[in-house]
Amino acid sequence: MNRRILHIDMDAFFASVEQVLDPSLRGKPLIIGGEKTDLRGVVSTASYEARKFGVHSAMPLATAKRLCPHGIFMRGNHARYRKASLKVRAILESVSPIVEPASIDEAYVDVSGSQRLFGGDDAIAAHIKKRIREETSLPCTIAISPNKLVSKIATDQVKPDGYICIAEGEEAAYLRPLPLSKLPGAGPRTREVLGRYGVQTIGDLAALPIGTLENVFGPSAHGLQRRARGESSSPVETDSTPKSISRETTFEQDLGDWDKLERVLVYLAERTAYTLREHGMETKCVTLKVRYTGFDTKTFAHTLDESTSVDSEIIGVLHQLLPKARARRDKVRLIGVALTSLSRNQHQLRLFGGQQSEKWEKVLESVDKVRGRHGFETIRTAKSVPRSSMRSERTHDERDNGAP
Ligand code: TTP
Ligand code: MG
């Protein structure tokens, strides 16, 4: 499925909120951060009228006063800005449930599933802008592209009160002429080094031979060049997006029978994979957790080349990890499975990795349907043991409510 990711950033946010509350401030150079008499302190934001004089965020107020002596200086009122921010968020959530607030005036929205309802990107952006205008009178800028990276760069290019849509496949061409400073992750140090190779634009970086780049940046060269080509798969993460899904079992008596342990593990893997699919997610990192007699706990992790939500692939990884856990002679008190590096399931509607996985996903989909109706115990693969033979099962569905 084509991903369509919207990025929205409010224009001169704090200043715009103040201008709405006091219309006499509109069209004037307004600087938020402190009164004119405040000697210390920095500019939080400046209206676009004040920016014409060179005033910008994080600039010392003293400098701003020198550049724009006739400007209107105000201390900020965060409660007001938070209120406006929440109103905008509610509007975004009415367009798609997948909303990731990135700062007080900025958010990502996965609008892939909203295309048909609204009639495409342009209609979605127009709808959001109209509702924000009607309900808050605030100006904003919107970009829609296949990923967060490109959309984030693009909003900055079309500010203020802008809108841009970048079609699938156009990402690299769009970024090509932009200066390297526009690429997140290409800081002053990186740019200085790349400057020695004649790299000035994002396109220059995209075109640099990967060998050259690797000599300078080591393994991180690949990620850097992928970003320069506008490639990014990071999902839009909502507050309810799980960061990891895990299940573990503690045994009544410490177990030394690895055939039995393996069967328990398969069962736990099936449970975690089921939860994973319920969330519409897939995993890239599978961890086996073992607590031995005496409470010593070890984890063994493996990162996959491609994300998956398929039972057999997750179980396959666990089978690879098992010999490491077995190497220790001690009996086992607890065994568990954790799935991390989660992302939204991109494969569900797309062919990948040949026919077999495709077929498996189909099978699992119908299995999940039956399980959903009759409970998990209805269908199990031959190698797993039922829940009744275990003492306790703990589940985790961890959520991280922190900033992205
Ligand atoms: P930004 O979106 O970076 O800036 P902006 O909305 O004022 O202007 P633009 O039109 O370029 O998006 O930040 C949002 C708000 O966060 C901003 O209004 C004030 C606050 N802020 C600070 O307090 N200090 C800072 O250094 C920055 C960058 C922002
Ligand atoms: Mg902003």
Short mmCIF file of C-alpha atoms and ligand atoms in Angstrom, two decimals:
data_model
loop_
_atom_site.label_atom_id
_atom_site.label_comp_id
_atom_site.label_asym_id
_atom_site.label_seq_id
_atom_site.Cartn_x
_atom_site.Cartn_y
_atom_site.Cartn_z
CA MET A 1 0.00 0.00 0.00
CA ASN A 2 1.25 3.51 -0.80
CA ARG A 3 1.96 5.36 2.39
CA ARG A 4 0.85 8.98 2.52
CA ILE A 5 2.28 10.86 5.46
CA LEU A 6 1.16 14.36 6.30
CA HIS A 7 3.29 16.81 8.26
CA ILE A 8 1.73 19.94 9.66
CA ASP A 9 3.53 22.84 11.31
CA MET A 10 1.77 25.96 12.59
CA ASP A 11 3.15 29.26 11.29
CA ALA A 12 4.89 31.54 13.83
CA PHE A 13 2.83 29.62 16.34
CA PHE A 14 3.09 31.59 19.61
CA ALA A 15 2.93 34.90 17.77
CA SER A 16 -0.08 33.80 15.70
CA VAL A 17 -2.00 32.75 18.83
CA GLU A 18 -1.39 36.18 20.36
CA GLN A 19 -2.46 37.89 17.13
CA VAL A 20 -5.73 35.99 17.14
CA LEU A 21 -6.46 36.99 20.74
CA ASP A 22 -5.51 40.64 20.13
CA PRO A 23 -6.25 41.59 16.51
CA SER A 24 -4.43 44.93 16.97
CA LEU A 25 -1.21 42.86 16.85
CA ARG A 26 -1.94 41.50 13.36
CA GLY A 27 0.41 42.53 10.59
CA LYS A 28 2.88 43.88 13.13
CA PRO A 29 6.40 42.76 14.02
CA LEU A 30 5.62 40.73 17.15
CA ILE A 31 8.33 39.09 19.20
CA ILE A 32 7.48 36.52 21.87
CA GLY A 33 10.00 35.75 24.62
CA GLY A 34 10.08 38.70 26.99
CA GLU A 35 9.18 42.34 27.58
CA LYS A 36 11.27 45.05 26.01
CA THR A 37 12.83 45.69 29.42
CA ASP A 38 13.93 42.07 29.87
CA LEU A 39 17.67 42.16 29.44
CA ARG A 40 18.20 38.44 29.52
CA GLY A 41 16.21 35.80 27.72
CA VAL A 42 15.81 34.71 24.15
CA VAL A 43 13.20 34.96 21.42
CA SER A 44 10.70 32.07 21.42
CA THR A 45 9.28 33.09 18.10
CA ALA A 46 8.75 36.13 15.92
CA SER A 47 5.91 36.99 13.56
CA TYR A 48 6.85 36.91 9.88
CA GLU A 49 6.78 40.73 9.90
CA ALA A 50 9.53 40.70 12.57
CA ARG A 51 11.49 38.04 10.69
CA LYS A 52 11.99 40.51 7.86
CA PHE A 53 14.34 42.34 10.22
CA GLY A 54 16.35 39.20 10.85
CA VAL A 55 14.72 38.30 14.17
CA HIS A 56 14.43 34.55 14.77
CA SER A 57 13.85 31.92 17.48
CA ALA A 58 16.58 31.43 20.08
CA MET A 59 18.12 34.85 19.36
CA PRO A 60 18.97 36.91 22.48
CA LEU A 61 16.23 39.46 23.13
CA ALA A 62 18.88 42.21 23.23
CA THR A 63 19.85 41.43 19.63
CA ALA A 64 16.20 41.33 18.56
CA LYS A 65 15.68 44.78 20.09
CA ARG A 66 18.61 46.15 18.17
CA LEU A 67 17.43 44.64 14.87
CA CYS A 68 13.78 45.57 15.34
CA PRO A 69 13.54 48.50 17.77
CA HIS A 70 9.91 49.28 16.91
CA GLY A 71 8.84 45.65 17.42
CA ILE A 72 6.22 44.62 19.96
CA PHE A 73 7.78 42.44 22.64
CA MET A 74 5.69 40.06 24.75
CA ARG A 75 6.24 37.36 27.29
CA GLY A 76 4.62 34.09 26.22
CA ASN A 77 1.59 32.39 27.73
CA HIS A 78 2.05 28.65 27.47
CA ALA A 79 -1.42 27.69 28.68
CA ARG A 80 -2.87 29.50 25.65
CA TYR A 81 -0.53 27.74 23.24
CA ARG A 82 -1.28 24.33 24.70
CA LYS A 83 -5.00 24.94 24.34
CA ALA A 84 -4.61 25.91 20.68
CA SER A 85 -2.36 22.90 20.13
CA LEU A 86 -5.00 20.52 21.52
CA LYS A 87 -7.68 22.00 19.25
CA VAL A 88 -5.51 21.38 16.20
CA ARG A 89 -4.77 17.86 17.37
CA ALA A 90 -8.49 17.07 17.69
CA ILE A 91 -9.03 18.23 14.10
CA LEU A 92 -6.18 15.99 12.88
CA GLU A 93 -7.59 13.02 14.78
CA SER A 94 -10.89 13.49 13.00
CA VAL A 95 -9.08 12.88 9.70
CA SER A 96 -7.04 9.83 10.73
CA PRO A 97 -6.56 7.95 14.02
CA ILE A 98 -2.80 7.77 13.39
CA VAL A 99 -1.55 11.11 14.70
CA GLU A 100 1.88 11.68 16.20
CA PRO A 101 2.38 15.05 17.89
CA ALA A 102 6.02 16.00 17.32
CA SER A 103 6.09 19.28 19.24
CA ILE A 104 3.59 21.83 20.51
CA ASP A 105 2.87 23.08 16.97
CA GLU A 106 3.83 20.14 14.80
CA ALA A 107 2.42 16.69 14.04
CA TYR A 108 2.62 13.77 11.64
CA VAL A 109 -0.55 12.10 10.41
CA ASP A 110 -0.69 8.84 8.48
CA VAL A 111 -3.42 9.65 5.95
CA SER A 112 -2.94 6.52 3.82
CA GLY A 113 -6.28 5.18 4.96
CA SER A 114 -8.11 8.50 4.64
CA GLN A 115 -7.58 8.93 0.90
CA ARG A 116 -10.86 7.50 -0.30
CA LEU A 117 -13.01 9.18 2.32
CA PHE A 118 -11.71 12.65 1.50
CA GLY A 119 -10.81 12.25 -2.17
CA GLY A 120 -7.00 12.46 -2.05
CA ASP A 121 -4.14 14.48 -0.59
CA ASP A 122 -5.24 17.91 -1.84
CA ALA A 123 -8.71 17.47 -0.41
CA ILE A 124 -7.35 16.23 2.93
CA ALA A 125 -5.02 19.24 3.26
CA ALA A 126 -7.76 21.69 2.21
CA HIS A 127 -10.15 20.15 4.73
CA ILE A 128 -7.65 20.43 7.60
CA LYS A 129 -6.67 23.99 6.74
CA LYS A 130 -10.29 25.06 6.51
CA ARG A 131 -11.25 23.52 9.84
CA ILE A 132 -8.22 24.99 11.61
CA ARG A 133 -9.05 28.41 10.18
CA GLU A 134 -12.69 28.12 11.21
CA GLU A 135 -12.02 26.83 14.69
CA THR A 136 -8.81 28.64 15.66
CA SER A 137 -8.15 31.32 13.00
CA LEU A 138 -4.52 30.10 12.96
CA PRO A 139 -2.38 29.73 9.84
CA CYS A 140 -0.51 26.49 9.18
CA THR A 141 1.59 24.73 6.59
CA ILE A 142 1.03 21.17 5.36
CA ALA A 143 3.10 18.73 3.30
CA ILE A 144 2.07 15.25 2.19
CA SER A 145 4.56 12.72 0.81
CA PRO A 146 5.35 9.00 1.17
CA ASN A 147 7.25 9.49 4.45
CA LYS A 148 7.87 11.61 7.53
CA LEU A 149 11.33 12.72 6.46
CA VAL A 150 10.32 14.22 3.11
CA SER A 151 7.14 15.80 4.50
CA LYS A 152 9.07 17.42 7.36
CA ILE A 153 11.61 18.94 4.98
CA ALA A 154 8.86 20.05 2.61
CA THR A 155 6.74 22.02 5.11
CA ASP A 156 9.75 24.17 5.88
CA GLN A 157 10.11 24.94 2.15
CA VAL A 158 6.57 26.21 1.63
CA LYS A 159 6.02 28.24 4.83
CA PRO A 160 3.96 30.24 5.71
CA ASP A 161 0.38 29.22 4.91
CA GLY A 162 1.69 26.69 2.41
CA TYR A 163 0.79 23.29 1.04
CA ILE A 164 2.77 20.82 -1.04
CA CYS A 165 2.16 17.27 -2.20
CA ILE A 166 5.00 15.01 -3.28
CA ALA A 167 4.02 11.93 -5.24
CA GLU A 168 5.41 8.44 -4.66
CA GLY A 169 8.68 8.14 -6.56
CA GLU A 170 9.31 11.90 -6.62
CA GLU A 171 11.05 12.06 -3.23
CA ALA A 172 14.67 12.08 -4.46
CA ALA A 173 13.97 14.56 -7.25
CA TYR A 174 12.25 16.88 -4.81
CA LEU A 175 15.18 16.88 -2.37
CA ARG A 176 17.91 17.03 -5.03
CA PRO A 177 18.30 20.84 -5.37
CA LEU A 178 17.92 21.64 -1.66
CA PRO A 179 20.96 22.70 0.37
CA LEU A 180 22.39 19.97 2.58
CA SER A 181 21.50 21.97 5.70
CA LYS A 182 17.84 21.09 5.07
CA LEU A 183 18.47 17.38 5.66
CA PRO A 184 17.86 16.33 9.29
CA GLY A 185 21.01 14.65 10.56
CA ALA A 186 23.37 16.64 8.35
CA GLY A 187 24.68 18.98 11.04
CA PRO A 188 27.51 21.52 10.73
CA ARG A 189 30.23 18.91 11.32
CA THR A 190 28.82 16.49 8.73
CA ARG A 191 28.41 19.33 6.24
CA GLU A 192 31.96 20.51 6.77
CA VAL A 193 33.34 17.03 6.06
CA LEU A 194 31.10 16.56 3.02
CA GLY A 195 32.05 20.02 1.74
CA ARG A 196 35.56 18.67 1.15
CA TYR A 197 34.06 16.25 -1.34
CA GLY A 198 32.19 19.03 -3.11
CA VAL A 199 28.85 18.08 -1.57
CA GLN A 200 26.64 21.16 -1.30
CA THR A 201 23.12 19.92 -2.01
CA ILE A 202 21.11 16.94 -0.82
CA GLY A 203 21.34 15.68 -4.41
CA ASP A 204 25.15 15.79 -4.27
CA LEU A 205 25.05 13.56 -1.20
CA ALA A 206 22.58 11.18 -2.85
CA ALA A 207 24.91 10.84 -5.84
CA LEU A 208 28.18 10.35 -3.94
CA PRO A 209 29.70 6.87 -4.44
CA ILE A 210 28.79 4.84 -1.37
CA GLY A 211 32.41 3.64 -1.00
CA THR A 212 33.62 7.22 -0.55
CA LEU A 213 30.89 7.91 1.95
CA GLU A 214 31.68 4.73 3.88
CA ASN A 215 35.34 5.69 4.15
CA VAL A 216 34.32 8.88 5.91
CA PHE A 217 31.28 7.87 7.97
CA GLY A 218 31.62 4.09 8.33
CA PRO A 219 28.42 2.02 8.49
CA SER A 220 26.23 5.08 9.07
CA ALA A 221 26.97 6.13 5.47
CA HIS A 222 24.14 3.97 4.19
CA GLY A 223 21.49 5.56 6.38
CA LEU A 224 22.76 9.02 5.51
CA GLN A 225 22.57 8.37 1.79
CA ARG A 226 19.16 6.74 2.04
CA ARG A 227 17.86 9.87 3.74
CA ALA A 228 19.43 12.05 1.04
CA ARG A 229 17.40 10.02 -1.46
CA GLY A 230 14.26 10.70 0.50
CA GLU A 231 13.92 7.12 1.75
CA SER A 232 12.55 6.57 5.22
CA SER A 233 10.18 3.98 6.62
CA SER A 234 9.73 5.19 10.20
CA PRO A 235 6.08 4.82 11.13
CA VAL A 236 3.82 7.51 12.50
CA GLU A 237 3.61 6.55 16.15
CA THR A 238 0.55 7.34 18.21
CA ASP A 239 0.42 7.25 22.01
CA SER A 240 -1.20 3.84 21.73
CA THR A 241 1.41 2.34 19.42
CA PRO A 242 3.11 -0.44 21.40
CA LYS A 243 6.92 -0.29 21.57
CA SER A 244 7.27 -3.93 22.44
CA ILE A 245 5.10 -6.98 22.89
CA SER A 246 6.24 -9.73 25.22
CA ARG A 247 5.05 -12.78 27.07
CA GLU A 248 6.78 -14.94 29.62
CA THR A 249 6.07 -17.97 31.76
CA THR A 250 7.39 -18.95 35.17
CA PHE A 251 7.44 -22.68 35.91
CA GLU A 252 6.21 -24.30 39.08
CA GLN A 253 9.42 -26.27 39.24
CA ASP A 254 12.61 -25.33 37.45
CA LEU A 255 12.76 -27.21 34.16
CA GLY A 256 15.70 -28.96 32.53
CA ASP A 257 13.72 -30.59 29.74
CA TRP A 258 14.55 -28.49 26.67
CA ASP A 259 11.97 -30.25 24.48
CA LYS A 260 9.29 -29.07 26.85
CA LEU A 261 10.87 -25.60 27.09
CA GLU A 262 10.90 -25.39 23.32
CA ARG A 263 7.20 -26.21 23.13
CA VAL A 264 6.40 -23.53 25.69
CA LEU A 265 8.47 -21.09 23.70
CA VAL A 266 6.58 -21.87 20.51
CA TYR A 267 3.34 -21.26 22.35
CA LEU A 268 4.57 -17.91 23.68
CA ALA A 269 5.77 -16.95 20.20
CA GLU A 270 2.35 -17.70 18.74
CA ARG A 271 0.71 -15.56 21.41
CA THR A 272 3.01 -12.60 20.92
CA ALA A 273 2.73 -12.83 17.13
CA TYR A 274 -1.05 -12.90 17.43
CA THR A 275 -1.02 -9.74 19.58
CA LEU A 276 1.36 -8.19 17.07
CA ARG A 277 -1.05 -8.80 14.22
CA GLU A 278 -3.98 -7.58 16.31
CA HIS A 279 -2.18 -4.24 16.52
CA GLY A 280 -1.51 -4.32 12.75
CA MET A 281 2.20 -4.29 13.53
CA GLU A 282 5.28 -6.28 12.56
CA THR A 283 8.56 -6.88 14.34
CA LYS A 284 12.19 -6.64 13.36
CA CYS A 285 13.81 -7.86 16.58
CA VAL A 286 13.02 -11.08 18.43
CA THR A 287 14.37 -11.64 21.95
CA LEU A 288 14.48 -14.87 23.93
CA LYS A 289 14.57 -14.37 27.69
CA VAL A 290 15.65 -17.09 30.07
CA ARG A 291 15.87 -16.97 33.86
CA TYR A 292 17.89 -19.82 35.24
CA THR A 293 17.79 -21.43 38.68
CA GLY A 294 19.19 -18.86 41.06
CA PHE A 295 17.47 -15.96 39.30
CA ASP A 296 20.24 -15.17 36.84
CA THR A 297 18.49 -13.78 33.74
CA LYS A 298 19.87 -13.74 30.21
CA THR A 299 18.45 -12.37 26.98
CA PHE A 300 19.37 -13.41 23.46
CA ALA A 301 18.26 -11.18 20.61
CA HIS A 302 18.28 -11.39 16.84
CA THR A 303 17.48 -8.64 14.37
CA LEU A 304 15.79 -9.68 11.13
CA ASP A 305 16.59 -8.29 7.69
CA GLU A 306 12.91 -7.65 7.08
CA SER A 307 10.10 -7.06 9.52
CA THR A 308 7.58 -9.85 9.95
CA SER A 309 4.38 -10.79 11.73
CA VAL A 310 4.48 -14.42 10.65
CA ASP A 311 4.54 -17.07 13.42
CA SER A 312 6.92 -19.41 11.61
CA GLU A 313 9.49 -16.69 11.00
CA ILE A 314 9.46 -15.58 14.63
CA ILE A 315 9.67 -19.19 15.80
CA GLY A 316 12.53 -19.72 13.33
CA VAL A 317 14.52 -16.98 15.01
CA LEU A 318 13.86 -18.45 18.44
CA HIS A 319 15.15 -21.81 17.22
CA GLN A 320 18.36 -20.08 16.16
CA LEU A 321 18.70 -18.51 19.59
CA LEU A 322 17.86 -21.62 21.62
CA PRO A 323 21.30 -23.29 21.45
CA LYS A 324 22.84 -20.22 23.09
CA ALA A 325 20.38 -20.44 25.96
CA ARG A 326 20.91 -24.21 26.23
CA ALA A 327 24.67 -23.84 26.40
CA ARG A 328 24.25 -23.21 30.06
CA ARG A 329 23.59 -26.36 32.05
CA ASP A 330 21.34 -24.77 34.71
CA LYS A 331 17.65 -25.52 34.88
CA VAL A 332 15.18 -22.88 33.77
CA ARG A 333 12.82 -20.99 36.03
CA LEU A 334 11.29 -18.62 33.48
CA ILE A 335 11.20 -18.37 29.72
CA GLY A 336 9.89 -15.51 27.60
CA VAL A 337 9.63 -13.94 24.16
CA ALA A 338 9.81 -10.23 23.38
CA LEU A 339 9.15 -8.58 20.03
CA THR A 340 10.65 -5.11 19.57
CA SER A 341 11.55 -2.71 16.72
CA LEU A 342 7.86 -2.68 15.88
CA SER A 343 6.41 -0.94 12.87
CA ARG A 344 3.09 -0.80 11.15
CA ASN A 345 2.52 -3.82 8.93
CA GLN A 346 3.53 -2.68 5.45
CA HIS A 347 3.30 -6.18 4.04
CA GLN A 348 -0.32 -6.84 4.69
CA LEU A 349 -1.40 -5.60 1.29
CA ARG A 350 1.82 -6.07 -0.63
CA LEU A 351 3.68 -8.96 -2.17
CA PHE A 352 7.03 -9.58 -0.55
CA GLY A 353 9.72 -12.17 -0.15
CA GLY A 354 8.17 -14.60 -2.61
CA GLN A 355 5.04 -16.66 -2.51
CA GLN A 356 5.63 -18.58 0.68
CA SER A 357 5.36 -15.70 3.12
CA GLU A 358 2.43 -14.31 1.22
CA LYS A 359 0.68 -17.64 1.57
CA TRP A 360 1.59 -17.82 5.25
CA GLU A 361 0.12 -14.43 5.95
CA LYS A 362 -3.10 -15.53 4.28
CA VAL A 363 -3.21 -18.67 6.39
CA LEU A 364 -2.48 -16.71 9.55
CA GLU A 365 -5.13 -14.18 8.74
CA SER A 366 -7.78 -16.85 8.62
CA VAL A 367 -6.37 -18.57 11.69
CA ASP A 368 -6.54 -15.26 13.55
CA LYS A 369 -10.13 -14.87 12.50
CA VAL A 370 -11.02 -18.23 14.04
CA ARG A 371 -9.01 -17.45 17.16
CA GLY A 372 -10.71 -14.11 17.46
CA ARG A 373 -14.07 -15.84 17.44
CA HIS A 374 -13.36 -18.88 19.59
CA GLY A 375 -10.40 -17.86 21.69
CA PHE A 376 -6.74 -18.60 21.32
CA GLU A 377 -6.83 -22.27 22.41
CA THR A 378 -8.85 -23.36 19.38
CA ILE A 379 -5.96 -23.57 16.94
CA ARG A 380 -2.37 -24.29 17.82
CA THR A 381 0.46 -25.69 15.85
CA ALA A 382 1.51 -29.21 16.82
CA LYS A 383 4.60 -28.13 18.71
CA SER A 384 3.09 -25.83 21.32
CA VAL A 385 1.65 -26.77 24.71
CA PRO A 386 -1.58 -25.44 26.12
CA ARG A 387 -1.74 -22.78 28.76
CA SER A 388 -3.13 -25.10 31.47
CA SER A 389 0.23 -26.81 31.89
CA MET A 390 1.92 -23.60 32.94
CA ARG A 391 1.84 -21.88 36.25
CA SER A 392 1.78 -18.27 35.34
CA GLU A 393 1.86 -16.24 32.24
CA ARG A 394 2.65 -12.59 32.23
CA THR A 395 2.07 -10.32 29.32
CA HIS A 396 3.38 -6.93 28.51
CA ASP A 397 2.19 -4.52 25.96
CA GLU A 398 4.48 -1.63 26.63
CA ARG A 399 3.61 1.81 25.54
CA ASP A 400 5.87 4.79 25.50
CA ASN A 401 4.16 8.10 25.88
CA GLY A 402 7.33 10.11 25.59
CA ALA A 403 8.34 12.31 22.70
CA PRO A 404 9.25 10.54 19.44
P1 TTP B 1 8.55 26.41 15.27
O1 TTP B 1 7.51 25.63 14.54
O2 TTP B 1 9.96 26.04 15.08
O3 TTP B 1 8.44 27.95 14.90
P2 TTP B 1 7.18 28.82 14.60
O4 TTP B 1 5.92 28.04 14.61
O5 TTP B 1 7.19 29.97 15.55
O6 TTP B 1 7.47 29.39 13.17
P3 TTP B 1 7.40 28.61 11.77
O7 TTP B 1 6.36 29.35 10.98
O8 TTP B 1 8.75 28.75 11.18
O9 TTP B 1 7.02 27.22 12.07
O10 TTP B 1 8.25 26.37 16.81
C1 TTP B 1 6.92 26.37 17.33
C2 TTP B 1 6.84 27.18 18.61
O11 TTP B 1 7.76 26.69 19.57
C3 TTP B 1 7.19 28.63 18.41
O12 TTP B 1 6.08 29.42 18.04
C4 TTP B 1 7.74 29.03 19.75
C5 TTP B 1 8.33 27.75 20.32
N1 TTP B 1 9.80 27.79 20.18
C6 TTP B 1 10.56 28.29 21.25
O13 TTP B 1 10.01 28.63 22.30
N2 TTP B 1 11.92 28.34 21.10
C7 TTP B 1 12.56 27.96 19.95
O14 TTP B 1 13.80 28.06 19.85
C8 TTP B 1 11.77 27.47 18.86
C9 TTP B 1 12.43 27.02 17.59
C10 TTP B 1 10.41 27.39 19.03
MG MG B 2 5.78 26.26 13.56
#
